[in-house]
mmCIF file of C-alpha atoms and ligand atoms in Angstrom:
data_model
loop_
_atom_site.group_PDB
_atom_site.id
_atom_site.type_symbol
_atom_site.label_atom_id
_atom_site.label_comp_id
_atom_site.label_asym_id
_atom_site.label_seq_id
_atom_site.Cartn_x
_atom_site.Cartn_y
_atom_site.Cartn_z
ATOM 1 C CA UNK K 576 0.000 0.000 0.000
ATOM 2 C CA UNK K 577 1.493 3.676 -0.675
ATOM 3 C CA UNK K 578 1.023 5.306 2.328
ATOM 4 C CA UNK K 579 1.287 8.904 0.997
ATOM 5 C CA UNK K 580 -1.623 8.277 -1.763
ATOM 6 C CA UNK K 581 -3.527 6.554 0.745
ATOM 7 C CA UNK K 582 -2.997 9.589 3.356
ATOM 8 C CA UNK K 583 -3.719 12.435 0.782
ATOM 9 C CA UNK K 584 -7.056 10.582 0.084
ATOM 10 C CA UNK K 585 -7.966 10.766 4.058
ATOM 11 C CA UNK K 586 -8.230 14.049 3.670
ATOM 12 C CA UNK K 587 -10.948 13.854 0.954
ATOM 13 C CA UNK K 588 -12.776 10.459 1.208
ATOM 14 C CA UNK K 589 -15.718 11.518 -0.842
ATOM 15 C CA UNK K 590 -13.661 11.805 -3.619
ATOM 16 C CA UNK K 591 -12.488 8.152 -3.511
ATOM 17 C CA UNK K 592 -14.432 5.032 -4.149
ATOM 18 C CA UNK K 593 -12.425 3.410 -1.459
ATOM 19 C CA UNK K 594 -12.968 6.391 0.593
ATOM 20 C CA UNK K 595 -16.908 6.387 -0.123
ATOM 21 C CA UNK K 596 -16.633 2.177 0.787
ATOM 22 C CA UNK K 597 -15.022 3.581 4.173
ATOM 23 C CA UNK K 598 -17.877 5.953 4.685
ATOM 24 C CA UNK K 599 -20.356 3.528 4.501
ATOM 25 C CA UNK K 600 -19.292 1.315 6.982
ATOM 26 C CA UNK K 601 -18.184 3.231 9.510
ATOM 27 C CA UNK K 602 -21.260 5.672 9.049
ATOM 28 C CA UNK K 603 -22.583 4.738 12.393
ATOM 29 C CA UNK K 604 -19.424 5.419 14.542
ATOM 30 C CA UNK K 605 -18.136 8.268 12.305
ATOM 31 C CA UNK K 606 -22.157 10.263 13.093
ATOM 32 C CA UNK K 607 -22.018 9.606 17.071
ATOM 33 C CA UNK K 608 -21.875 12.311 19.595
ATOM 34 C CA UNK K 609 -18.368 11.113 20.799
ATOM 35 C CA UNK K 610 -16.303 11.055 17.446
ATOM 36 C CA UNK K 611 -18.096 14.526 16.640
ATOM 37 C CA UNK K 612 -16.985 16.386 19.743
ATOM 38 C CA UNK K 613 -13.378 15.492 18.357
ATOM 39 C CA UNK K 614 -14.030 18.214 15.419
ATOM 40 C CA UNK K 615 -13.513 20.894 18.105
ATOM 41 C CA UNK K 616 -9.915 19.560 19.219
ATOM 42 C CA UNK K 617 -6.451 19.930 18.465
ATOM 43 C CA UNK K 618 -4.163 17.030 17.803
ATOM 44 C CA UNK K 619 -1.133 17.668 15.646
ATOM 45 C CA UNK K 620 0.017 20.922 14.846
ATOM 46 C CA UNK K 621 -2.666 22.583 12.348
ATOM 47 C CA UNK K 622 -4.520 19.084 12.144
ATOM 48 C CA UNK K 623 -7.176 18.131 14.351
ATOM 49 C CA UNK K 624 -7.928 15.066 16.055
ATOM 50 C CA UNK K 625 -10.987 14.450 13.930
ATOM 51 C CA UNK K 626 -8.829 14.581 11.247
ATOM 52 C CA UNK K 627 -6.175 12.230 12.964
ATOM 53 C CA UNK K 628 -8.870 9.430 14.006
ATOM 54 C CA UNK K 629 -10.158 9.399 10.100
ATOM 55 C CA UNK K 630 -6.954 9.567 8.621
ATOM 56 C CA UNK K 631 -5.595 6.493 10.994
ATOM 57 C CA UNK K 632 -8.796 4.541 10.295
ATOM 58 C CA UNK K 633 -9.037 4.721 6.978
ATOM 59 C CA UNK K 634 -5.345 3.740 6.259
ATOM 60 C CA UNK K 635 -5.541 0.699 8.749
ATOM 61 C CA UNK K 636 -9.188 -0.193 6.858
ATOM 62 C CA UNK K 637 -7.032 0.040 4.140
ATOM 63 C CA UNK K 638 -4.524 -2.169 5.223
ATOM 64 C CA UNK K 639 -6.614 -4.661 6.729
ATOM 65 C CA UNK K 640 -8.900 -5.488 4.152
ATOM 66 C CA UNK K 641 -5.728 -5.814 1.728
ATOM 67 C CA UNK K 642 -4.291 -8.252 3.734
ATOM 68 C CA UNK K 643 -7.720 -10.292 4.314
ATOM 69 C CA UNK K 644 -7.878 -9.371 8.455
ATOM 70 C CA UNK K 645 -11.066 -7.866 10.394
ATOM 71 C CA UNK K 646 -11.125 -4.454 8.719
ATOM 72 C CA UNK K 647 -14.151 -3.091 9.821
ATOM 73 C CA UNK K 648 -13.141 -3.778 13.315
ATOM 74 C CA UNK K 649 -9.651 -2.114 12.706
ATOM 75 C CA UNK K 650 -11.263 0.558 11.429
ATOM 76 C CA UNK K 651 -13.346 1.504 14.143
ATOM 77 C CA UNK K 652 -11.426 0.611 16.964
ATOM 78 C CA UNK K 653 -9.063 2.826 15.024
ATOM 79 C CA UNK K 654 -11.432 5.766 14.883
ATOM 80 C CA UNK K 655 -11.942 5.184 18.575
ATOM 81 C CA UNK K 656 -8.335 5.053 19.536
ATOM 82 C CA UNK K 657 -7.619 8.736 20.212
ATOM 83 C CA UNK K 658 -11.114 9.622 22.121
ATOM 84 C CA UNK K 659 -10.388 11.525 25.059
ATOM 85 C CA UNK K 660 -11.265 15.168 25.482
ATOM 86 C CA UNK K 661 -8.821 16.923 26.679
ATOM 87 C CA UNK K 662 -6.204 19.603 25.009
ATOM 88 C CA UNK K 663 -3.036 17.539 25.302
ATOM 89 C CA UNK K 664 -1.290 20.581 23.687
ATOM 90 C CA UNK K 665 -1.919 22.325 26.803
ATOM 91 C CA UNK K 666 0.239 21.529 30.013
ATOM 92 C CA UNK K 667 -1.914 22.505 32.354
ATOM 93 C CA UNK K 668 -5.118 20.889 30.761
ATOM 94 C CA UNK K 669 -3.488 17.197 30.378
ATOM 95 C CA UNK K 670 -2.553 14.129 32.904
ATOM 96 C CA UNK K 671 1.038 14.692 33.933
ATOM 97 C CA UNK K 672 1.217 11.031 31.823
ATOM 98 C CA UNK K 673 -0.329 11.920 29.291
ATOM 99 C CA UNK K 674 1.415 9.667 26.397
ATOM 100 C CA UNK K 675 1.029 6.288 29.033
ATOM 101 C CA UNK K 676 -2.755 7.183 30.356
ATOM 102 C CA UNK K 677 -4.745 8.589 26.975
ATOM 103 C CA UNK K 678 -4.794 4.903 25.650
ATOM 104 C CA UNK K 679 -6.739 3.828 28.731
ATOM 105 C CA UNK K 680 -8.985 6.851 29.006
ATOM 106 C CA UNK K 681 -9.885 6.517 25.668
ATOM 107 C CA UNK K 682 -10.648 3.076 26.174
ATOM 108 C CA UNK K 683 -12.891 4.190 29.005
ATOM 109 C CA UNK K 684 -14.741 6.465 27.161
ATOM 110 C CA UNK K 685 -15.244 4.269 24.277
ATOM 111 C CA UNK K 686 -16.351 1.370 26.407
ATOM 112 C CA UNK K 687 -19.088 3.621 28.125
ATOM 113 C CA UNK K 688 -20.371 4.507 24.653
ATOM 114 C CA UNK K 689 -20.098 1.574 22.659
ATOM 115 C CA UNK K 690 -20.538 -2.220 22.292
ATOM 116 C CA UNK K 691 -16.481 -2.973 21.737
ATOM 117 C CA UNK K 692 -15.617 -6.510 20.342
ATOM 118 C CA UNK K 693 -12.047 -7.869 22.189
ATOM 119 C CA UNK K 694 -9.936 -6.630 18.975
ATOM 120 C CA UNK K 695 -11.297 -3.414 18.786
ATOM 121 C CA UNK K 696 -10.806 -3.408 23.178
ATOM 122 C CA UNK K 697 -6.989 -4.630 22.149
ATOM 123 C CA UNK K 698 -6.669 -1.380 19.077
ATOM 124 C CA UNK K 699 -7.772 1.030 21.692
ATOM 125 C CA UNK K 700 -5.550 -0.215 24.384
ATOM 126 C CA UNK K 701 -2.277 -0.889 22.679
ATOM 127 C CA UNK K 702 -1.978 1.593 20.332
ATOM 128 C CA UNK K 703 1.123 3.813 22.142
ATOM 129 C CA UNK K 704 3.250 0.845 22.282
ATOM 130 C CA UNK K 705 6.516 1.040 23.214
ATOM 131 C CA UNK K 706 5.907 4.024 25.090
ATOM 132 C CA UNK K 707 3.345 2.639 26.510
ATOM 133 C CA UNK K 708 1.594 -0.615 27.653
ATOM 134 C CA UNK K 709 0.070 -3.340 26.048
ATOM 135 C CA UNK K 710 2.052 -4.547 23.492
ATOM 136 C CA UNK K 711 -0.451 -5.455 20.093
ATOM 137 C CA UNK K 712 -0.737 -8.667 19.570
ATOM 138 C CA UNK K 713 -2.851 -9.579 16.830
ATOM 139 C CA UNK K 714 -1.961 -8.129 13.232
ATOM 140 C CA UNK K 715 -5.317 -5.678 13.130
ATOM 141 C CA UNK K 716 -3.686 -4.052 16.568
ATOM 142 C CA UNK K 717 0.005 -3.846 15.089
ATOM 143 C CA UNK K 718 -1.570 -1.965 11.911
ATOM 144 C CA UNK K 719 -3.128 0.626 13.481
ATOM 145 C CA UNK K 720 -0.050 1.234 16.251
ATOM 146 C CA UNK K 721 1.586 1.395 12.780
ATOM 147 C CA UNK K 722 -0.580 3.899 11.003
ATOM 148 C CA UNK K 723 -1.324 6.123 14.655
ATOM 149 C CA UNK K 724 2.676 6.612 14.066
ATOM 150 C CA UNK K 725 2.763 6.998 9.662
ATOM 151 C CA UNK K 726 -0.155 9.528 10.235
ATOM 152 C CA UNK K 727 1.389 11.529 13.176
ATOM 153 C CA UNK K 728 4.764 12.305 11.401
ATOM 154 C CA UNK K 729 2.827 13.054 7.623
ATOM 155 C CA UNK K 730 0.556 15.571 9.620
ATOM 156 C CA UNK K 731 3.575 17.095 11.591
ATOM 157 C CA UNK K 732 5.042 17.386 8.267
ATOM 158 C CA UNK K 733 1.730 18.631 5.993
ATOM 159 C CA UNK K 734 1.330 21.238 8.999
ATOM 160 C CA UNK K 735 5.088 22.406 8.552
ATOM 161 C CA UNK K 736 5.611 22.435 4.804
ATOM 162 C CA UNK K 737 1.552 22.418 3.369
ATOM 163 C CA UNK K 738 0.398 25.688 1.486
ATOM 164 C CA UNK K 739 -2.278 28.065 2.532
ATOM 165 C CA UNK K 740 -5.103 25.967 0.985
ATOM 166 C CA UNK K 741 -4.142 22.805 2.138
ATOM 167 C CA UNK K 742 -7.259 20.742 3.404
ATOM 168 C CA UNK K 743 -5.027 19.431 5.892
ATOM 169 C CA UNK K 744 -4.961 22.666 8.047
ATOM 170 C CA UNK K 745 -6.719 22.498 11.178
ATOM 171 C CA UNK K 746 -9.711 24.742 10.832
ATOM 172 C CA UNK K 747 -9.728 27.362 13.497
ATOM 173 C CA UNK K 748 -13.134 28.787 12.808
ATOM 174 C CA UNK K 749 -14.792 25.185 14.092
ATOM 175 C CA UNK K 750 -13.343 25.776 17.515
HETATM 176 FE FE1 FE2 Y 1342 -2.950 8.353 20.940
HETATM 177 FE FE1 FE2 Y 1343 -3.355 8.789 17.543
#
């Protein structure tokens, strides 16, 4: 899979038949309360973590369903892996261990909101390894730990080096 192609289309999913396939079936999690308060937070320089969870979903649906594994279950513990409220960004508004604890509070939070299967549990949980504990074990939890990191570098990097028009700029005005 080319990651770059692949991430470019996140950012435009309509546009895509693959994209449209993702909509579809992860249409339920993707209009829920939860997944739509992350529209008002930042995440990654001038992306937001809206952006983030879609981006990382959609490349690990991608992923999955190329190599024949569970990918509607990657991609929605995927789009649930980052859910926690908070403005990391912000000292004073995170947990002092904040790169070790977000995996479990967004765990939390997804639990109390949604019927989880054990893989998507396992996504959530592991998805900060090594920095953090659990290690992924099954090969839907090791692409998404994979794709969490691919995505967070290409947005550090779109945010640095994309023009004024990019559609990968966080959009202030939805604050
Ligand atoms: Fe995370
Ligand atoms: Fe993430």
């Amino acid at each position: 899979m080319n990651y770059f192609r692949e991430y470019r289309r996140s950012l435009n999913l309509e546009r895509y038949e693959s994209g449209r396939e993702f909509l579809i079936d992860m249409k339920a999690t993707l209009s829920s309360r939860e997944i739509e308060r992350l529209k008002v937070l930042k995440h990654h320089m001038r992306v937001g973590r809206y952006q983030h969870v879609l981006s990382v979903s959609y490349l690990s649906y991608m992923l999955a369903r190329e190599r024949g594994l569970s990918y509607i279950e990657t991609a929605r513990g995927a789009l649930l892996h980052d859910l926690y409220y908070y403005d990391w960004t912000q000292r004073d508004k995170r947990p002092k261990r904040h790169n070790r604890l977000h995996p479990s509070i967004a765990l939390k939070n997804a639990e109390s909101a949604f019927e989880l299967t054990p893989l998507e549990r396992e996504i959530i949980a592991s998805h900060m390894w090594p920095i953090a504990q659990p290690r992924p074990e099954s090969a839907e939890a090791k692409i998404v730990n994979r794709m969490d990191k691919v995505c967070s570098n290409l947005e550090i990097a779109y945010s640095l080096f994309s023009g004024k028009k990019s559609s990968v700029r966080f959009k202030k005005e939805k604050q």
